[in-house]
mmCIF file of C-alpha atoms and ligand atoms in Angstrom:
data_model
loop_
_atom_site.group_PDB
_atom_site.id
_atom_site.type_symbol
_atom_site.label_atom_id
_atom_site.label_comp_id
_atom_site.label_asym_id
_atom_site.label_seq_id
_atom_site.Cartn_x
_atom_site.Cartn_y
_atom_site.Cartn_z
ATOM 1 C CA MET T 478 -94.815 -44.292 7.682
ATOM 2 C CA THR T 479 -95.077 -47.294 6.184
ATOM 3 C CA VAL T 480 -98.687 -48.905 4.972
ATOM 4 C CA HIS T 481 -98.624 -50.606 7.973
ATOM 5 C CA SER T 482 -97.858 -47.991 10.126
ATOM 6 C CA PHE T 483 -100.523 -46.153 8.914
ATOM 7 C CA GLN T 484 -102.505 -49.596 9.686
ATOM 8 C CA GLU T 485 -102.182 -49.908 13.044
ATOM 9 C CA HIS T 486 -102.519 -46.077 13.568
ATOM 10 C CA PHE T 487 -106.036 -46.518 12.047
ATOM 11 C CA ASP T 488 -106.471 -49.567 15.011
ATOM 12 C CA SER T 489 -105.590 -48.017 17.514
ATOM 13 C CA LYS T 490 -107.839 -44.646 16.962
ATOM 14 C CA ILE T 491 -111.000 -47.226 16.287
ATOM 15 C CA ASP T 492 -110.312 -48.175 19.421
ATOM 16 C CA ARG T 493 -110.156 -45.685 21.624
ATOM 17 C CA GLU T 494 -112.817 -44.287 20.009
ATOM 18 C CA VAL T 495 -111.219 -41.481 18.215
ATOM 19 C CA SER T 496 -113.427 -40.742 14.524
ATOM 20 C CA ILE T 497 -112.504 -41.316 11.736
ATOM 21 C CA GLU T 498 -111.669 -37.851 9.175
ATOM 22 C CA PRO T 499 -111.938 -37.169 5.760
ATOM 23 C CA ARG T 500 -107.876 -36.647 5.264
ATOM 24 C CA ASP T 501 -107.079 -39.828 7.713
ATOM 25 C CA TRP T 502 -105.370 -43.037 6.386
ATOM 26 C CA MET T 503 -108.357 -45.501 6.108
ATOM 27 C CA PRO T 504 -107.938 -49.432 4.227
ATOM 28 C CA ASP T 505 -109.385 -48.991 1.234
ATOM 29 C CA ASP T 506 -112.312 -51.374 2.596
ATOM 30 C CA TYR T 507 -112.990 -49.545 5.259
ATOM 31 C CA ARG T 508 -113.090 -46.256 2.630
ATOM 32 C CA LYS T 509 -115.547 -48.292 0.133
ATOM 33 C CA THR T 510 -118.028 -49.851 2.683
ATOM 34 C CA LEU T 511 -118.669 -46.423 3.849
ATOM 35 C CA ILE T 512 -119.257 -44.863 0.620
ATOM 36 C CA ARG T 513 -121.891 -48.415 -0.610
ATOM 37 C CA GLN T 514 -123.798 -47.833 2.980
ATOM 38 C CA ILE T 515 -124.084 -43.489 3.620
ATOM 39 C CA SER T 516 -124.623 -43.655 -0.437
ATOM 40 C CA GLN T 517 -127.782 -45.721 -0.099
ATOM 41 C CA HIS T 518 -128.706 -44.608 2.679
ATOM 42 C CA ALA T 519 -129.155 -41.230 0.602
ATOM 43 C CA HIS T 520 -130.726 -42.884 -1.978
ATOM 44 C CA SER T 521 -133.262 -44.611 1.313
ATOM 45 C CA GLU T 522 -134.236 -40.880 1.483
ATOM 46 C CA ILE T 523 -134.593 -39.277 -0.861
ATOM 47 C CA ILE T 524 -136.151 -42.447 -2.125
ATOM 48 C CA GLY T 525 -138.687 -41.864 0.927
ATOM 49 C CA MET T 526 -140.505 -38.835 -0.264
ATOM 50 C CA LEU T 527 -142.230 -40.949 -2.844
ATOM 51 C CA PRO T 528 -144.504 -42.625 -1.036
ATOM 52 C CA GLU T 529 -145.689 -40.282 1.373
ATOM 53 C CA GLY T 530 -145.052 -37.360 -1.113
ATOM 54 C CA ASN T 531 -148.383 -39.326 -1.968
ATOM 55 C CA TRP T 532 -150.688 -38.164 -0.232
ATOM 56 C CA ILE T 533 -149.642 -34.162 0.466
ATOM 57 C CA THR T 534 -153.117 -33.401 -1.739
ATOM 58 C CA ARG T 535 -154.770 -35.144 -0.074
ATOM 59 C CA ALA T 536 -154.389 -34.688 3.618
ATOM 60 C CA PRO T 537 -157.166 -34.685 5.874
ATOM 61 C CA SER T 538 -156.339 -31.296 7.697
ATOM 62 C CA LEU T 539 -154.532 -28.227 7.106
ATOM 63 C CA ARG T 540 -152.574 -29.470 10.012
ATOM 64 C CA ARG T 541 -152.488 -33.211 8.622
ATOM 65 C CA LYS T 542 -150.596 -32.130 5.629
ATOM 66 C CA ALA T 543 -148.842 -28.244 6.782
ATOM 67 C CA VAL T 544 -146.913 -31.398 8.493
ATOM 68 C CA LEU T 545 -146.824 -33.806 6.117
ATOM 69 C CA LEU T 546 -145.327 -31.973 3.426
ATOM 70 C CA ALA T 547 -142.019 -30.629 6.784
ATOM 71 C CA LYS T 548 -141.548 -33.956 6.888
ATOM 72 C CA VAL T 549 -141.067 -34.682 3.593
ATOM 73 C CA GLN T 550 -139.056 -31.719 3.047
ATOM 74 C CA ASP T 551 -136.472 -32.637 6.266
ATOM 75 C CA GLU T 552 -136.481 -36.417 4.327
ATOM 76 C CA ALA T 553 -134.529 -34.972 1.461
ATOM 77 C CA GLY T 554 -132.435 -32.288 3.311
ATOM 78 C CA HIS T 555 -131.332 -36.129 5.667
ATOM 79 C CA GLY T 556 -130.568 -37.677 1.609
ATOM 80 C CA LEU T 557 -128.669 -33.964 1.414
ATOM 81 C CA TYR T 558 -126.216 -34.369 4.231
ATOM 82 C CA LEU T 559 -125.743 -37.891 3.044
ATOM 83 C CA TYR T 560 -124.745 -36.846 -0.194
ATOM 84 C CA SER T 561 -122.130 -34.515 1.598
ATOM 85 C CA ALA T 562 -120.873 -36.884 4.343
ATOM 86 C CA ALA T 563 -120.507 -39.681 1.085
ATOM 87 C CA GLU T 564 -118.340 -37.196 -0.939
ATOM 88 C CA THR T 565 -115.434 -36.374 1.149
ATOM 89 C CA LEU T 566 -115.347 -39.696 1.097
ATOM 90 C CA GLY T 567 -114.491 -39.105 -2.560
ATOM 91 C CA ILE T 568 -117.343 -40.426 -4.823
ATOM 92 C CA THR T 569 -119.560 -37.354 -6.657
ATOM 93 C CA ARG T 570 -123.099 -36.857 -5.763
ATOM 94 C CA ASP T 571 -123.146 -37.049 -10.274
ATOM 95 C CA GLN T 572 -121.344 -40.755 -10.022
ATOM 96 C CA MET T 573 -124.143 -41.211 -6.800
ATOM 97 C CA TYR T 574 -127.159 -40.754 -8.847
ATOM 98 C CA ASP T 575 -125.686 -42.539 -11.860
ATOM 99 C CA GLN T 576 -125.455 -45.977 -9.463
ATOM 100 C CA LEU T 577 -129.334 -45.103 -8.873
ATOM 101 C CA HIS T 578 -130.224 -44.465 -11.527
ATOM 102 C CA SER T 579 -128.633 -46.527 -13.213
ATOM 103 C CA GLY T 580 -130.515 -49.183 -10.547
ATOM 104 C CA LYS T 581 -126.876 -50.356 -9.482
ATOM 105 C CA ALA T 582 -127.321 -49.115 -5.845
ATOM 106 C CA LYS T 583 -129.848 -50.317 -3.119
ATOM 107 C CA TYR T 584 -132.309 -48.205 -1.742
ATOM 108 C CA SER T 585 -134.199 -49.651 0.898
ATOM 109 C CA SER T 586 -136.340 -52.211 1.250
ATOM 110 C CA ILE T 587 -139.190 -50.100 2.814
ATOM 111 C CA PHE T 588 -139.586 -48.398 -0.005
ATOM 112 C CA ASN T 589 -140.828 -50.087 -2.538
ATOM 113 C CA TYR T 590 -144.040 -50.664 -0.842
ATOM 114 C CA PRO T 591 -147.533 -48.587 -2.233
ATOM 115 C CA THR T 592 -149.102 -46.787 -0.006
ATOM 116 C CA LEU T 593 -152.978 -47.467 -0.381
ATOM 117 C CA SER T 594 -154.768 -44.832 2.355
ATOM 118 C CA TRP T 595 -154.602 -42.118 5.234
ATOM 119 C CA ALA T 596 -153.474 -44.625 8.072
ATOM 120 C CA ASP T 597 -150.219 -44.995 5.476
ATOM 121 C CA MET T 598 -149.026 -42.252 6.405
ATOM 122 C CA GLY T 599 -149.469 -42.796 10.219
ATOM 123 C CA ALA T 600 -147.975 -46.379 9.652
ATOM 124 C CA ILE T 601 -144.443 -44.679 7.943
ATOM 125 C CA GLY T 602 -143.989 -42.432 10.608
ATOM 126 C CA TRP T 603 -144.879 -44.839 13.241
ATOM 127 C CA LEU T 604 -143.089 -48.301 12.738
ATOM 128 C CA VAL T 605 -140.700 -47.235 9.290
ATOM 129 C CA ASP T 606 -139.605 -43.807 11.361
ATOM 130 C CA GLY T 607 -139.663 -46.301 14.182
ATOM 131 C CA ALA T 608 -136.901 -47.880 13.037
ATOM 132 C CA ALA T 609 -135.277 -45.764 11.326
ATOM 133 C CA ILE T 610 -134.975 -44.621 14.578
ATOM 134 C CA MET T 611 -133.606 -47.667 16.365
ATOM 135 C CA ASN T 612 -131.093 -48.103 13.514
ATOM 136 C CA GLN T 613 -130.059 -44.128 13.255
ATOM 137 C CA VAL T 614 -129.682 -43.345 17.444
ATOM 138 C CA PRO T 615 -126.646 -45.567 17.397
ATOM 139 C CA LEU T 616 -125.075 -44.583 13.806
ATOM 140 C CA CYS T 617 -123.968 -41.164 15.801
ATOM 141 C CA ARG T 618 -121.446 -43.586 17.435
ATOM 142 C CA THR T 619 -120.579 -44.277 14.295
ATOM 143 C CA SER T 620 -116.483 -44.080 13.491
ATOM 144 C CA TYR T 621 -116.638 -41.817 10.848
ATOM 145 C CA GLY T 622 -116.834 -38.254 11.847
ATOM 146 C CA PRO T 623 -118.904 -37.103 9.123
ATOM 147 C CA TYR T 624 -121.201 -39.928 9.163
ATOM 148 C CA ALA T 625 -121.686 -39.135 12.265
ATOM 149 C CA ARG T 626 -122.448 -36.108 13.152
ATOM 150 C CA ALA T 627 -125.064 -35.910 9.685
ATOM 151 C CA MET T 628 -126.618 -38.170 12.071
ATOM 152 C CA VAL T 629 -126.503 -36.488 14.748
ATOM 153 C CA ARG T 630 -129.121 -34.133 13.534
ATOM 154 C CA VAL T 631 -130.957 -36.806 11.909
ATOM 155 C CA CYS T 632 -131.731 -38.870 14.539
ATOM 156 C CA LYS T 633 -133.546 -35.097 15.589
ATOM 157 C CA GLU T 634 -135.988 -34.448 12.763
ATOM 158 C CA GLU T 635 -136.370 -38.681 13.325
ATOM 159 C CA SER T 636 -137.767 -38.916 16.249
ATOM 160 C CA PHE T 637 -140.597 -35.779 15.459
ATOM 161 C CA HIS T 638 -141.011 -38.093 12.212
ATOM 162 C CA GLN T 639 -142.698 -40.959 14.400
ATOM 163 C CA ARG T 640 -144.207 -38.780 17.123
ATOM 164 C CA GLN T 641 -146.486 -37.522 14.258
ATOM 165 C CA GLY T 642 -146.846 -41.150 12.615
ATOM 166 C CA PHE T 643 -147.675 -42.478 16.515
ATOM 167 C CA GLU T 644 -150.312 -39.674 16.406
ATOM 168 C CA ILE T 645 -151.894 -40.228 13.471
ATOM 169 C CA MET T 646 -152.431 -43.962 14.909
ATOM 170 C CA LEU T 647 -153.663 -42.825 17.712
ATOM 171 C CA SER T 648 -156.337 -40.986 16.127
ATOM 172 C CA LEU T 649 -157.372 -43.530 14.060
ATOM 173 C CA SER T 650 -157.379 -45.838 16.446
ATOM 174 C CA ARG T 651 -160.080 -44.312 18.959
ATOM 175 C CA GLY T 652 -162.070 -42.904 15.816
ATOM 176 C CA THR T 653 -164.616 -44.373 14.346
ATOM 177 C CA GLU T 654 -164.956 -48.721 13.233
ATOM 178 C CA ALA T 655 -164.112 -47.531 9.647
ATOM 179 C CA GLN T 656 -161.317 -45.211 11.045
ATOM 180 C CA ARG T 657 -159.571 -48.067 13.485
ATOM 181 C CA LYS T 658 -159.724 -50.576 10.844
ATOM 182 C CA MET T 659 -158.077 -48.742 8.404
ATOM 183 C CA ALA T 660 -155.175 -48.491 11.529
ATOM 184 C CA GLN T 661 -154.686 -51.659 11.759
ATOM 185 C CA GLU T 662 -154.784 -52.409 8.652
ATOM 186 C CA ALA T 663 -152.318 -50.162 7.610
ATOM 187 C CA PHE T 664 -150.278 -51.578 10.517
ATOM 188 C CA ASP T 665 -151.270 -55.548 9.419
ATOM 189 C CA ARG T 666 -149.582 -54.507 6.166
ATOM 190 C CA TRP T 667 -146.354 -52.305 7.515
ATOM 191 C CA TRP T 668 -145.007 -55.128 10.704
ATOM 192 C CA TRP T 669 -143.260 -57.248 8.471
ATOM 193 C CA PRO T 670 -141.204 -54.879 5.652
ATOM 194 C CA SER T 671 -140.511 -52.716 8.686
ATOM 195 C CA LEU T 672 -138.853 -55.747 10.262
ATOM 196 C CA MET T 673 -137.224 -56.702 6.822
ATOM 197 C CA MET T 674 -135.646 -53.107 6.897
ATOM 198 C CA PHE T 675 -132.669 -53.727 9.388
ATOM 199 C CA GLY T 676 -131.362 -55.520 7.016
ATOM 200 C CA PRO T 677 -131.484 -60.240 6.798
ATOM 201 C CA PRO T 678 -130.475 -62.399 9.474
ATOM 202 C CA ASP T 679 -127.097 -61.955 11.310
ATOM 203 C CA ALA T 680 -125.724 -65.408 9.904
ATOM 204 C CA GLU T 681 -126.417 -64.198 6.100
ATOM 205 C CA SER T 682 -125.263 -60.720 6.858
ATOM 206 C CA PRO T 683 -122.205 -60.534 4.355
ATOM 207 C CA ASN T 684 -120.859 -56.739 5.866
ATOM 208 C CA THR T 685 -121.461 -57.087 9.639
ATOM 209 C CA GLU T 686 -119.087 -58.750 10.706
ATOM 210 C CA GLN T 687 -116.465 -56.722 9.354
ATOM 211 C CA SER T 688 -118.519 -53.479 10.250
ATOM 212 C CA VAL T 689 -119.256 -54.138 14.096
ATOM 213 C CA ARG T 690 -115.218 -54.337 13.992
ATOM 214 C CA TRP T 691 -114.436 -51.221 12.237
ATOM 215 C CA ARG T 692 -117.366 -50.158 15.055
ATOM 216 C CA ILE T 693 -119.737 -48.914 11.558
ATOM 217 C CA LYS T 694 -122.454 -50.173 12.945
ATOM 218 C CA ARG T 695 -122.864 -50.509 16.962
ATOM 219 C CA PHE T 696 -124.968 -53.982 16.738
ATOM 220 C CA THR T 697 -125.959 -55.933 14.402
ATOM 221 C CA ASN T 698 -129.256 -56.166 11.838
ATOM 222 C CA ASP T 699 -131.035 -58.469 14.734
ATOM 223 C CA GLU T 700 -130.183 -57.044 18.108
ATOM 224 C CA LEU T 701 -131.590 -54.384 16.285
ATOM 225 C CA ARG T 702 -135.190 -56.198 15.008
ATOM 226 C CA GLN T 703 -135.518 -57.470 18.204
ATOM 227 C CA LYS T 704 -135.103 -53.635 19.777
ATOM 228 C CA PHE T 705 -137.757 -52.324 17.778
ATOM 229 C CA VAL T 706 -139.855 -55.305 17.483
ATOM 230 C CA ASP T 707 -140.208 -54.979 22.023
ATOM 231 C CA VAL T 708 -140.725 -51.137 22.341
ATOM 232 C CA THR T 709 -143.580 -51.269 19.312
ATOM 233 C CA THR T 710 -145.168 -54.172 21.163
ATOM 234 C CA GLU T 711 -145.763 -51.965 23.865
ATOM 235 C CA GLN T 712 -147.107 -49.039 21.522
ATOM 236 C CA ALA T 713 -149.348 -50.956 19.821
ATOM 237 C CA LYS T 714 -150.518 -51.713 23.048
ATOM 238 C CA VAL T 715 -151.301 -48.025 23.632
ATOM 239 C CA LEU T 716 -153.083 -48.132 20.341
ATOM 240 C CA GLY T 717 -154.971 -50.624 21.136
ATOM 241 C CA LEU T 718 -153.875 -52.667 18.089
ATOM 242 C CA GLU T 719 -153.995 -55.977 17.428
ATOM 243 C CA MET T 720 -150.035 -57.482 16.304
ATOM 244 C CA PRO T 721 -149.571 -58.716 13.226
ATOM 245 C CA ASP T 722 -147.353 -61.281 14.460
ATOM 246 C CA LYS T 723 -150.072 -64.522 15.513
ATOM 247 C CA ASP T 724 -146.466 -66.065 17.579
ATOM 248 C CA ILE T 725 -145.807 -62.788 19.114
ATOM 249 C CA LYS T 726 -145.351 -63.316 22.867
ATOM 250 C CA TRP T 727 -142.479 -62.840 25.828
ATOM 251 C CA ASN T 728 -140.103 -64.763 26.762
ATOM 252 C CA GLU T 729 -139.251 -64.325 30.218
ATOM 253 C CA GLU T 730 -135.995 -66.079 29.959
ATOM 254 C CA ARG T 731 -135.048 -64.256 27.460
ATOM 255 C CA GLY T 732 -136.509 -61.378 28.436
ATOM 256 C CA HIS T 733 -137.050 -59.889 25.093
ATOM 257 C CA TYR T 734 -140.398 -61.101 22.765
ATOM 258 C CA ASP T 735 -139.996 -64.156 20.335
ATOM 259 C CA PHE T 736 -142.200 -63.460 16.790
ATOM 260 C CA GLY T 737 -142.953 -64.719 14.401
ATOM 261 C CA LYS T 738 -140.605 -65.848 11.294
ATOM 262 C CA ILE T 739 -139.855 -63.037 8.269
ATOM 263 C CA ASP T 740 -140.478 -64.304 5.503
ATOM 264 C CA TRP T 741 -136.425 -63.985 4.022
ATOM 265 C CA ASN T 742 -137.926 -64.772 0.027
ATOM 266 C CA GLU T 743 -140.325 -61.362 0.141
ATOM 267 C CA PHE T 744 -137.045 -59.628 1.018
ATOM 268 C CA TRP T 745 -134.459 -60.844 -1.487
ATOM 269 C CA ASN T 746 -137.197 -60.228 -4.260
ATOM 270 C CA VAL T 747 -137.924 -56.622 -3.043
ATOM 271 C CA VAL T 748 -134.509 -56.126 -2.555
ATOM 272 C CA LYS T 749 -133.416 -57.201 -6.604
ATOM 273 C CA GLY T 750 -135.459 -55.236 -7.477
ATOM 274 C CA ASN T 751 -138.964 -57.288 -8.080
ATOM 275 C CA GLY T 752 -141.514 -55.561 -5.374
ATOM 276 C CA PRO T 753 -144.685 -53.824 -6.003
ATOM 277 C CA CYS T 754 -143.406 -50.554 -6.960
ATOM 278 C CA ASN T 755 -139.579 -51.123 -7.645
ATOM 279 C CA LYS T 756 -139.779 -49.277 -10.862
ATOM 280 C CA GLN T 757 -142.191 -47.299 -10.128
ATOM 281 C CA ARG T 758 -140.300 -45.595 -7.871
ATOM 282 C CA ILE T 759 -137.129 -45.790 -9.851
ATOM 283 C CA ASP T 760 -138.878 -44.083 -12.515
ATOM 284 C CA ALA T 761 -140.066 -40.976 -11.091
ATOM 285 C CA ARG T 762 -135.821 -40.137 -9.923
ATOM 286 C CA ARG T 763 -135.165 -40.893 -13.331
ATOM 287 C CA ASN T 764 -137.555 -38.434 -14.370
ATOM 288 C CA ALA T 765 -136.994 -35.914 -11.744
ATOM 289 C CA TRP T 766 -133.391 -36.178 -12.557
ATOM 290 C CA GLU T 767 -134.382 -35.296 -17.263
ATOM 291 C CA ASN T 768 -136.768 -32.424 -16.533
ATOM 292 C CA GLY T 769 -134.775 -31.068 -13.933
ATOM 293 C CA GLN T 770 -131.591 -30.689 -16.409
ATOM 294 C CA TRP T 771 -133.129 -27.103 -17.901
ATOM 295 C CA VAL T 772 -131.831 -25.678 -14.172
ATOM 296 C CA ARG T 773 -128.977 -27.425 -14.348
ATOM 297 C CA ASP T 774 -127.979 -26.121 -17.279
ATOM 298 C CA ALA T 775 -129.630 -22.982 -16.440
ATOM 299 C CA ALA T 776 -127.698 -22.430 -12.837
ATOM 300 C CA LEU T 777 -124.690 -22.976 -15.023
ATOM 301 C CA ALA T 778 -124.585 -20.665 -17.507
ATOM 302 C CA HIS T 779 -125.473 -17.732 -14.850
ATOM 303 C CA ALA T 780 -122.326 -18.727 -13.136
ATOM 304 C CA ALA T 781 -120.611 -18.612 -16.087
ATOM 305 C CA LYS T 782 -121.552 -14.833 -17.064
ATOM 306 C CA ARG T 783 -121.200 -13.836 -13.195
ATOM 307 C CA LYS T 784 -117.386 -15.182 -14.095
ATOM 308 C CA ALA T 785 -117.583 -13.913 -16.885
ATOM 309 C CA ARG T 786 -118.406 -10.406 -15.822
ATOM 310 C CA THR T 787 -116.338 -10.010 -12.712
ATOM 311 C CA GLY T 788 -113.875 -11.171 -14.319
ATOM 312 C CA GLU T 789 -113.605 -7.416 -16.056
ATOM 313 C CA THR T 790 -114.467 -5.363 -13.771
ATOM 314 C CA LYS T 791 -111.406 -6.651 -12.434
ATOM 315 C CA ALA T 792 -109.632 -6.093 -16.067
ATOM 316 C CA ALA T 793 -111.277 -2.655 -15.353
HETATM 317 N N1 BYC Y 246 -133.657 -52.350 2.056
HETATM 318 O O1 BYC Y 246 -124.528 -56.971 4.974
HETATM 319 P P1 BYC Y 246 -125.717 -56.140 5.221
HETATM 320 C C1 BYC Y 246 -135.264 -43.760 6.810
HETATM 321 C C2 BYC Y 246 -128.525 -55.544 1.425
HETATM 322 S S1 BYC Y 246 -134.505 -44.864 5.516
HETATM 323 C C3 BYC Y 246 -131.996 -53.150 1.044
HETATM 324 O O2 BYC Y 246 -126.657 -56.829 6.861
HETATM 325 P P2 BYC Y 246 -125.577 -54.174 6.380
HETATM 326 C C4 BYC Y 246 -136.331 -43.445 5.754
HETATM 327 C C5 BYC Y 246 -127.322 -54.302 1.946
HETATM 328 O O3 BYC Y 246 -127.336 -53.067 1.211
HETATM 329 C C6 BYC Y 246 -133.278 -45.850 5.982
HETATM 330 N N2 BYC Y 246 -131.042 -53.846 0.497
HETATM 331 O O4 BYC Y 246 -125.520 -55.325 5.095
HETATM 332 C C7 BYC Y 246 -136.358 -42.547 4.941
HETATM 333 C C8 BYC Y 246 -126.381 -55.640 1.248
HETATM 334 O O5 BYC Y 246 -125.949 -55.129 -0.230
HETATM 335 P P3 BYC Y 246 -124.978 -54.714 -0.703
HETATM 336 C C9 BYC Y 246 -132.596 -46.044 4.804
HETATM 337 C C10 BYC Y 246 -130.822 -54.144 2.131
HETATM 338 O O6 BYC Y 246 -124.728 -52.673 4.979
HETATM 339 C C11 BYC Y 246 -137.095 -41.226 4.934
HETATM 340 C C12 BYC Y 246 -127.281 -56.896 2.528
HETATM 341 O O7 BYC Y 246 -128.187 -56.722 1.548
HETATM 342 N N3 BYC Y 246 -131.420 -46.751 6.646
HETATM 343 O O8 BYC Y 246 -134.960 -44.442 7.756
HETATM 344 O O9 BYC Y 246 -124.024 -54.552 6.766
HETATM 345 C C13 BYC Y 246 -138.546 -41.759 5.774
HETATM 346 C C14 BYC Y 246 -126.387 -57.817 3.153
HETATM 347 O O10 BYC Y 246 -126.873 -57.064 3.952
HETATM 348 C C15 BYC Y 246 -131.582 -54.053 2.733
HETATM 349 C C16 BYC Y 246 -130.277 -46.964 6.534
HETATM 350 O O11 BYC Y 246 -129.551 -46.904 5.520
HETATM 351 C C17 BYC Y 246 -132.992 -53.285 2.946
HETATM 352 N N4 BYC Y 246 -133.627 -53.249 4.241
HETATM 353 O O12 BYC Y 246 -126.704 -54.016 6.569
HETATM 354 C C18 BYC Y 246 -138.844 -42.888 6.681
HETATM 355 C C19 BYC Y 246 -130.038 -47.325 7.485
HETATM 356 N N5 BYC Y 246 -130.755 -54.209 3.890
HETATM 357 O O13 BYC Y 246 -124.202 -53.607 -0.486
HETATM 358 C C20 BYC Y 246 -137.856 -43.303 6.700
HETATM 359 C C21 BYC Y 246 -127.663 -47.433 7.304
HETATM 360 C C22 BYC Y 246 -129.812 -55.202 3.496
HETATM 361 O O14 BYC Y 246 -123.615 -55.455 -0.022
HETATM 362 N N6 BYC Y 246 -128.016 -48.182 6.711
HETATM 363 N N7 BYC Y 246 -129.837 -55.046 2.494
HETATM 364 O O15 BYC Y 246 -125.109 -54.761 -2.232
HETATM 365 C C23 BYC Y 246 -127.541 -49.603 7.278
HETATM 366 O O16 BYC Y 246 -127.972 -49.628 9.006
HETATM 367 C C24 BYC Y 246 -127.178 -50.105 7.059
HETATM 368 O O17 BYC Y 246 -126.681 -50.481 5.951
HETATM 369 C C25 BYC Y 246 -128.405 -52.165 6.695
HETATM 370 C C26 BYC Y 246 -127.840 -53.645 5.986
HETATM 371 C C27 BYC Y 246 -128.509 -52.116 8.148
HETATM 372 C C28 BYC Y 246 -129.336 -51.355 6.304
#
């Protein structure tokens, strides 16, 4: 087959919704885009453990602690499925870690904000995992097979995460006046950064058009952001919390909520490394990697000894 016919075969699979698998021919840019998106997604899951990990020792009850611990462990699992999916495209895990630790790779802007109160655990579950589900459910049908399959399990777990966050917010908003205030304050701080998770507006998103054409992305950044605003505004009513956006208003004609202006300067500033916690997050990952060196060395030494021993047995 010529490159031309390989391309035709690939295009026809995309059109027919047949998933692309690791051994299939694919255009270089498709491979590059997937490595970029899947590795950034994996890094986000791993860095995303840090803001919540901050509250495990301070959870208000044994039940809350057990649930939060399980949630943070789930995020580690998501990171690992995603690193494995990216590896099928020809990049190694060491290369991806290196890109993260050197500051070359991006990860979600949302995890560069601090977790200041227990209500932040509720707000993160409700809003951040809620935004993640909105973005990730369509990725269960993304055109690259290993990514789509990883997302099925990730989404099931994210759905539990979102519910646990909403339940924390519900308990706080129905609690004492101080607890209600803490919930509102967390909502106010996490609302705008959650909207930024969906990425820049479509008109300023260099990757969306091509990714939608390749069916990597099923919806654009603005489409998903709007769905999230519509759903979350209704949920805030159930919680009895005030929307942090004074301009939010139902638009009968559009059948959607109109909402206020997002501060894109703040977004780009965080993406470029100048958010409130960027340095702290990367330092934590680098330290974990360096402090874990002895474990990797020990595992390799053990594997080498085992190999030598089984070699001896075979020879005898
Ligand atoms: N933060 O052309 P665009 C989670 C970058 S984990 C930082 O629209 P694309 C969770 C973008 O990478 C949540 N950077 O890009 C975990 C691009 O830069 P490069 C993570 C962002 O890829 C633990 C540039 O801006 N979810 O939920 O078409 C606990 C232009 O953007 C951001 C995923 O990763 C951002 N928010 O669309 C709880 C989902 N937005 O790479 C929860 C999978 C954009 O060209 N990823 N950038 O240098 C996606 O769906 C897409 O990659 C995005 C961006 C919608 C995020």
